[in-house]
Short mmCIF file of C-alpha atoms in Angstrom, two decimals:
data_model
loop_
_atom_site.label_atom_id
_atom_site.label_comp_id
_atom_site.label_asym_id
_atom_site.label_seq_id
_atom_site.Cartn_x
_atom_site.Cartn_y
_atom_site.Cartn_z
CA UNK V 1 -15.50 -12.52 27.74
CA UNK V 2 -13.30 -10.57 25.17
CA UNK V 3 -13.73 -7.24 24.27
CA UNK V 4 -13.05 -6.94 20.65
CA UNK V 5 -13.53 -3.46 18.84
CA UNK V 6 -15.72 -2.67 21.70
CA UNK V 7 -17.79 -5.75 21.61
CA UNK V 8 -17.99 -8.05 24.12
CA UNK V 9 -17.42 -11.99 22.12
CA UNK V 10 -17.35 -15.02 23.75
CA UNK V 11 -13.59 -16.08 21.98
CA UNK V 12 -11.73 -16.50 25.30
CA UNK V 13 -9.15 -19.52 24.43
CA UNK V 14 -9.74 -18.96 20.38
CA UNK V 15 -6.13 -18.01 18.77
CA UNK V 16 -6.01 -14.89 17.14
CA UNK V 17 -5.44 -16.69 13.24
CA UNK V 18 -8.65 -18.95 14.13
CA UNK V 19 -10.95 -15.66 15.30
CA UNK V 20 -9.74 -13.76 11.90
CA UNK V 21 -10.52 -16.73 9.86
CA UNK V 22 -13.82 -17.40 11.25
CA UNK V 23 -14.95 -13.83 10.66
CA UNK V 24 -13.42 -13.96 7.39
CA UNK V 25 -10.50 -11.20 8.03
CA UNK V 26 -7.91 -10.89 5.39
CA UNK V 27 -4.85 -11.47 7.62
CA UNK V 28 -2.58 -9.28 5.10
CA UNK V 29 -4.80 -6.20 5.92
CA UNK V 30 -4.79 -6.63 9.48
CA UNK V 31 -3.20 -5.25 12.66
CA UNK V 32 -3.91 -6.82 16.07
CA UNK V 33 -3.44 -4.97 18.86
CA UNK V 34 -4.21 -6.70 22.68
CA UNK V 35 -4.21 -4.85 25.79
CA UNK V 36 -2.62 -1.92 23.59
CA UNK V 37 0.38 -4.20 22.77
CA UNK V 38 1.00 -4.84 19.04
CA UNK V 39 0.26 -9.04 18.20
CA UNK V 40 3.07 -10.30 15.78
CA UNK V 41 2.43 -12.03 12.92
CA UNK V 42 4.23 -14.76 13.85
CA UNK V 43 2.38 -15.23 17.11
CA UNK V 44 -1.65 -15.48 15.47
CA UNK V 45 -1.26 -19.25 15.95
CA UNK V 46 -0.15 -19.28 18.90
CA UNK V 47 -1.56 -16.46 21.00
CA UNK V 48 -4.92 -17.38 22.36
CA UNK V 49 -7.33 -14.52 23.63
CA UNK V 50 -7.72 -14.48 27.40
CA UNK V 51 -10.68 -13.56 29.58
CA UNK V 52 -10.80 -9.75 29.65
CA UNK V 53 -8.52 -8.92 26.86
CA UNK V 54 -9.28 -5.92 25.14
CA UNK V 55 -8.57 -6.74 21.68
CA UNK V 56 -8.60 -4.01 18.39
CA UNK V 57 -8.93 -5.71 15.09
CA UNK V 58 -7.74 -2.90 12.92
CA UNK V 59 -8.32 -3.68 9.04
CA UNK V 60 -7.52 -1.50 6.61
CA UNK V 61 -9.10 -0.27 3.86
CA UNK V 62 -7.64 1.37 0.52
CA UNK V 63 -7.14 4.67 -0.43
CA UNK V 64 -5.10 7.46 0.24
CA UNK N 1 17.73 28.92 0.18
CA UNK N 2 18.49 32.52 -1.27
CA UNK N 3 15.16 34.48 -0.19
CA UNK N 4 14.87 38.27 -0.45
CA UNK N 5 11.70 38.47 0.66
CA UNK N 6 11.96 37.86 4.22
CA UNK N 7 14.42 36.27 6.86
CA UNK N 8 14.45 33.01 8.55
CA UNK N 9 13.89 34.98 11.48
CA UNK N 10 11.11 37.30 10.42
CA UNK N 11 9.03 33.80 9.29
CA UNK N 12 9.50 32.60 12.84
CA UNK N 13 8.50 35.22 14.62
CA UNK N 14 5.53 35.48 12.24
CA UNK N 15 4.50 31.58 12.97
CA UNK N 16 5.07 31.66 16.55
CA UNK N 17 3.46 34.42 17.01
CA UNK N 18 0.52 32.61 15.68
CA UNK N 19 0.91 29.62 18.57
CA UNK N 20 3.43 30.98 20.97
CA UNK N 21 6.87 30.83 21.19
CA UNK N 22 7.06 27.85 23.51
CA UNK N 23 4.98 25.68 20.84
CA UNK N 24 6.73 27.03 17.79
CA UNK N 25 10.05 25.47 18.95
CA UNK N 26 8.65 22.24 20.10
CA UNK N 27 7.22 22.12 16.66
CA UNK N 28 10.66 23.41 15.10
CA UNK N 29 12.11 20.69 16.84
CA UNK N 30 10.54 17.73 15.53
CA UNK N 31 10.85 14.84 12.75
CA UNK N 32 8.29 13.61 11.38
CA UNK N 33 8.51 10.75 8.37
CA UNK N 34 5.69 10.81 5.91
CA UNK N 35 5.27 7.64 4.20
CA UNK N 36 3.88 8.21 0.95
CA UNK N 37 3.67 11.29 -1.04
CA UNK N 38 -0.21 10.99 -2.52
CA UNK N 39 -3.55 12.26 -1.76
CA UNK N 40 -2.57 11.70 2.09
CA UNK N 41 1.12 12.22 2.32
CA UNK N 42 1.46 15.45 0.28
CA UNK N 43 -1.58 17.29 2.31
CA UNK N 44 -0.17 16.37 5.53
CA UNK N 45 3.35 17.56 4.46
CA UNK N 46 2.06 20.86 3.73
CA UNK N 47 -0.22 21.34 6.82
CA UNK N 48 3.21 20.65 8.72
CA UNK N 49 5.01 22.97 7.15
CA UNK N 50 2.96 25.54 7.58
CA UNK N 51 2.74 24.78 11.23
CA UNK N 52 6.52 25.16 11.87
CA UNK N 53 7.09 21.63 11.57
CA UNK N 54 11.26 21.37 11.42
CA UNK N 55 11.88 18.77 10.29
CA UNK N 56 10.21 16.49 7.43
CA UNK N 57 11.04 13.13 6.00
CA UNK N 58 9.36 12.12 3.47
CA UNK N 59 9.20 8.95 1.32
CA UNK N 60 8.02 7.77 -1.96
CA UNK N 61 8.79 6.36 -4.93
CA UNK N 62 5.79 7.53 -7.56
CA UNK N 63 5.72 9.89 -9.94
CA UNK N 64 3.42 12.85 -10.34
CA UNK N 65 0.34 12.04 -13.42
CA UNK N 66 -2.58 13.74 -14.00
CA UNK N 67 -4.79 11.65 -12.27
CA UNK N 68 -3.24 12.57 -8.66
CA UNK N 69 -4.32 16.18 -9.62
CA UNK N 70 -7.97 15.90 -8.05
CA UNK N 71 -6.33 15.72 -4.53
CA UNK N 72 -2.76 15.78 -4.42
CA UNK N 73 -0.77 18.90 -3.77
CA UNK N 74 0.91 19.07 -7.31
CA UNK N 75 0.62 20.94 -10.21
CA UNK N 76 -0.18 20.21 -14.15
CA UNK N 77 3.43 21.61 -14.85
CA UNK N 78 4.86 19.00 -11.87
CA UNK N 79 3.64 16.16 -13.94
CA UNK N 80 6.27 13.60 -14.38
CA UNK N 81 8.16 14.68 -11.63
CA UNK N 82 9.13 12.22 -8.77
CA UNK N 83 6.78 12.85 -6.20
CA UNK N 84 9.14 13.93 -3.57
CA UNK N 85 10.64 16.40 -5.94
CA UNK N 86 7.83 17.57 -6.90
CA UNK N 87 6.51 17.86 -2.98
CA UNK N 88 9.93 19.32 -2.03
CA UNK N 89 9.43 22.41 -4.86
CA UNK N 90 6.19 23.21 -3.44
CA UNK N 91 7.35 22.93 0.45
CA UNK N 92 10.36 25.31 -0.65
CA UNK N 93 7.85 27.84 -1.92
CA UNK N 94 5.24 27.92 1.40
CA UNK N 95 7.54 27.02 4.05
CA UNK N 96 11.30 27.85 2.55
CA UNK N 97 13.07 27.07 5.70
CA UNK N 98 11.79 23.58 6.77
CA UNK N 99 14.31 21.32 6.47
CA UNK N 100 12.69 18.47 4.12
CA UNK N 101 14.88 15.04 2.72
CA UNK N 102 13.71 12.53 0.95
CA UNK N 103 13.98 9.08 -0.02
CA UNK N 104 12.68 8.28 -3.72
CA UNK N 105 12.34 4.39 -2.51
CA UNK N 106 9.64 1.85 -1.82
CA UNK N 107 9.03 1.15 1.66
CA UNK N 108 8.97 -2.56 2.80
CA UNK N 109 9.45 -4.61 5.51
CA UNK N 110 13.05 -5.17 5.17
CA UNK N 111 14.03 -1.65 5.12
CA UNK N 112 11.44 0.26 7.50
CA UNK N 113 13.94 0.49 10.68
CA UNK N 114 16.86 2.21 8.31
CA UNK N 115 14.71 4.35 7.13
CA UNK N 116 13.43 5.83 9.93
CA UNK N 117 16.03 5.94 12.51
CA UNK N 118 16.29 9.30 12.83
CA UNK N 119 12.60 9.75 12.89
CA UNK N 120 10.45 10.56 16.02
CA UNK N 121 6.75 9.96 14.61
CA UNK N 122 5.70 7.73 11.67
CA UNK N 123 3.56 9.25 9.14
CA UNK N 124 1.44 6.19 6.86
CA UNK N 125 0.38 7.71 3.93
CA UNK N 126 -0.16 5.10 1.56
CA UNK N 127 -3.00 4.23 -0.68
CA UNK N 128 -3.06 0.50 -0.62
CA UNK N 129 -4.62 -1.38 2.22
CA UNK N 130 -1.82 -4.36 2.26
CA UNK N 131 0.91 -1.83 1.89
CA UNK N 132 -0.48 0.39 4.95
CA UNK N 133 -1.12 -3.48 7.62
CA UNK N 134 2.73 -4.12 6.80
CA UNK N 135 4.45 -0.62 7.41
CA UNK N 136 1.69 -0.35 10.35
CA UNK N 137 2.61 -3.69 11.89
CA UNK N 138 6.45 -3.58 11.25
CA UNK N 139 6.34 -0.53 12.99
CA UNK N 140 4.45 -1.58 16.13
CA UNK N 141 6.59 -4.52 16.22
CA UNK N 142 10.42 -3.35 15.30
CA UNK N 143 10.26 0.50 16.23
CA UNK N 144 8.29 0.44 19.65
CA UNK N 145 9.43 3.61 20.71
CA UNK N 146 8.37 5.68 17.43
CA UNK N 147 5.36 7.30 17.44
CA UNK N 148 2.68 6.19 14.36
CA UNK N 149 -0.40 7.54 12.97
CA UNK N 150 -1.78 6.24 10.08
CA UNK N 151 -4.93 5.88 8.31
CA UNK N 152 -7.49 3.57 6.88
CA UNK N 153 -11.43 5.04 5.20
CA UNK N 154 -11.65 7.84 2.82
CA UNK N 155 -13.01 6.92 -0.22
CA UNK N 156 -16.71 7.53 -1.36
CA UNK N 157 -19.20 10.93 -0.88
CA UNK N 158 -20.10 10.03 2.57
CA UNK N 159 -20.35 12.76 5.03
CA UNK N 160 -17.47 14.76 6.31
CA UNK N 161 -18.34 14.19 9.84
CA UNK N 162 -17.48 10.54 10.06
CA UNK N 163 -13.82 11.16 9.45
CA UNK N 164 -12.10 11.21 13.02
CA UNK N 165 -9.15 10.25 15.07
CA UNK N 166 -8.98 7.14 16.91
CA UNK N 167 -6.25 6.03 19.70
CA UNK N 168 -5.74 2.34 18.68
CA UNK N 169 -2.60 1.61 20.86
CA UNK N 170 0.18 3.55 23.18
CA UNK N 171 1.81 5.27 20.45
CA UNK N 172 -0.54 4.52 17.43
CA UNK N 173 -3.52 6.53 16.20
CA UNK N 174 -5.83 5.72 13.41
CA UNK N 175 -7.82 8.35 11.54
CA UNK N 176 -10.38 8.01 8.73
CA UNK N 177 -14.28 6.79 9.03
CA UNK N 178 -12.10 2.65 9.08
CA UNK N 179 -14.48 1.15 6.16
CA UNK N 180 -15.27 3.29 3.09
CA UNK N 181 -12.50 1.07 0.87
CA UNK N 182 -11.61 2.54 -2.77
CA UNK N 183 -12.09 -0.55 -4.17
CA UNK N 184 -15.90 -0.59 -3.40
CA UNK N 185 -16.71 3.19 -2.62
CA UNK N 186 -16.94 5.21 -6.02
CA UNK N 187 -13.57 7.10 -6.03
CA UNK N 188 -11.91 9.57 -4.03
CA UNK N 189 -12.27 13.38 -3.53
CA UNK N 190 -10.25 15.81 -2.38
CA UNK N 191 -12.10 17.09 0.84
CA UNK N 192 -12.56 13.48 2.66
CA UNK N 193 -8.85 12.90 1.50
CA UNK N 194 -7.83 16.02 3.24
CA UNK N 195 -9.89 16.02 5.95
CA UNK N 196 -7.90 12.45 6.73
CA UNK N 197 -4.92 13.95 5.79
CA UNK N 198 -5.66 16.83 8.54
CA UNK N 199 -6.95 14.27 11.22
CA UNK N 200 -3.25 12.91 10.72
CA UNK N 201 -1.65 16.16 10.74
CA UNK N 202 -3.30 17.48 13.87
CA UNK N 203 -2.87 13.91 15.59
CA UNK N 204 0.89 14.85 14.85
CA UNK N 205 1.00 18.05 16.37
CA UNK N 206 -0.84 16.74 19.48
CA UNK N 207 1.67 14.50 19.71
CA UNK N 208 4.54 16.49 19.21
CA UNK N 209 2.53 19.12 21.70
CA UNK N 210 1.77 16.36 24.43
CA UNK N 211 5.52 14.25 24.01
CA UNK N 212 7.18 17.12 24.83
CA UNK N 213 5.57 18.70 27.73
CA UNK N 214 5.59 14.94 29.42
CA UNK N 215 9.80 14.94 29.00
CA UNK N 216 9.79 12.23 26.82
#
């Protein structure tokens, strides 16, 4: 299991672009952080959660 | 600065003897960038200053109009005014001797790690959602060693309370309640702005309190 945000999801093996599309994340408000180390852009296709990741989906919101 | 009304030295002894000597110069010591000189930006900048904060970069490229009045930390006759001007005036009149530059310039991508070279901790204190992911994540990912705190859920007449601080990686901290977006909540007031803008402030000091005392 994955720990994402706090919540345990069964996305072990998902890539991080396919787990932000499926739960409908705008990917140009987001910052991915696994394991407390920042995901690049350039890596959402290619990095795939792993069992026991601890994953933080930040999205931000407007205002300021 | 010409002041006649009291020394350098008499205002520092006056703020550190508010915290202590040893926290004072820690504070004295430090550089802190503050991107974006609005609702957030201009709040935190004073709350700095006024904590003995050395050392303030701050960076924006807006002008002052009379719909920032409500919660930014200008006034009627600063409107019109570059923001950083404007922010710089009023810094000069709390906090006369902390050093402040500026950079009238929009942030992006390309120009983040020139811009903040000589900066210890990063400061996001924008109002858009995009702009805030893309100074957030070029920091993480160019500028590992730099401290960030930004901050993301503000708007609307929710309750106070749900404002907070959250650590989201080594070096970055998050502060806001993370979902009340401008774009659906009904506007923004000045106490949930500030009280953001003083979850990012404090998160500053700590870190300024804590990076020091570790050797870092």
């Amino acid at each position: 299991m994955v720990k994402i945000n706090g919540e345990e999801k069964d996305v072990a093996g998902i890539s991080v672009a396919k787990f932000l599309e499926d739960n409908n994340y705008d990917v140009s408000r987001v910052v991915v952080e696994v394991n407390f180390d920042i995901i690049p852009k350039n890596e959402y296709d290619t990095y795939m959660f792993k069992d026991e990741d601890s994953v933080e989906v930040v999205s931000f919101v407007g205002g300021g | 600065m010409k002041n006649n009304i009291i020394s350098k030295e008499e205002l520092c002894n006056a703020l550190a003897a508010k915290i202590g000597r040893e926290r004072f110069e820690k504070f004295q010591n430090a550089r802190v960038a503050i991107c974006g000189a609005g609702g957030l930006g201009s709040n935190v900048a004073i709350a700095l200053a006024r904590s003995g904060v050395g050392h303030l970069h701050i960076i924006d490229f807006d002008k002052v109009e009379a719909t920032n009045l409500n919660r930014q930390q200008y006034k009627v006759s600063q409107i019109g005014m570059n923001k950083v001007d404007a922010l710089r005036e009023n810094l000069r009149e709390i906090m006369p001797f902390c050093d402040v530059t500026t950079d009238c310039v929009r942030i992006e991508e390309g120009n983040v790690c020139e811009l903040f070279d000589g900066d210890t901790i990063i400061c996001e204190a924008f109002d858009g959602a995009k702009d805030k992911a893309m100074l957030v994540n070029a920091v993480l990912e160019k500028m590992p060693d730099k401290y960030l705190v930004a901050a993301s859920g503000m708007a609307g007449m929710d309750s106070a309370n749900n404002i907070r601080t959250k650590e989201i990686g080594r070096r970055f901290y998050l502060c806001g309640d993370f979902v009340s977006d401008v774009e659906k909540a009904d506007g923004l007031v000045a106490p949930r702005v500030m009280l953001c803008a003083m979850h990012e402030a404090q998160a500053v000091l700590r870190i300024i309190d804590w990076d020091n005392k570790e050797g870092n």
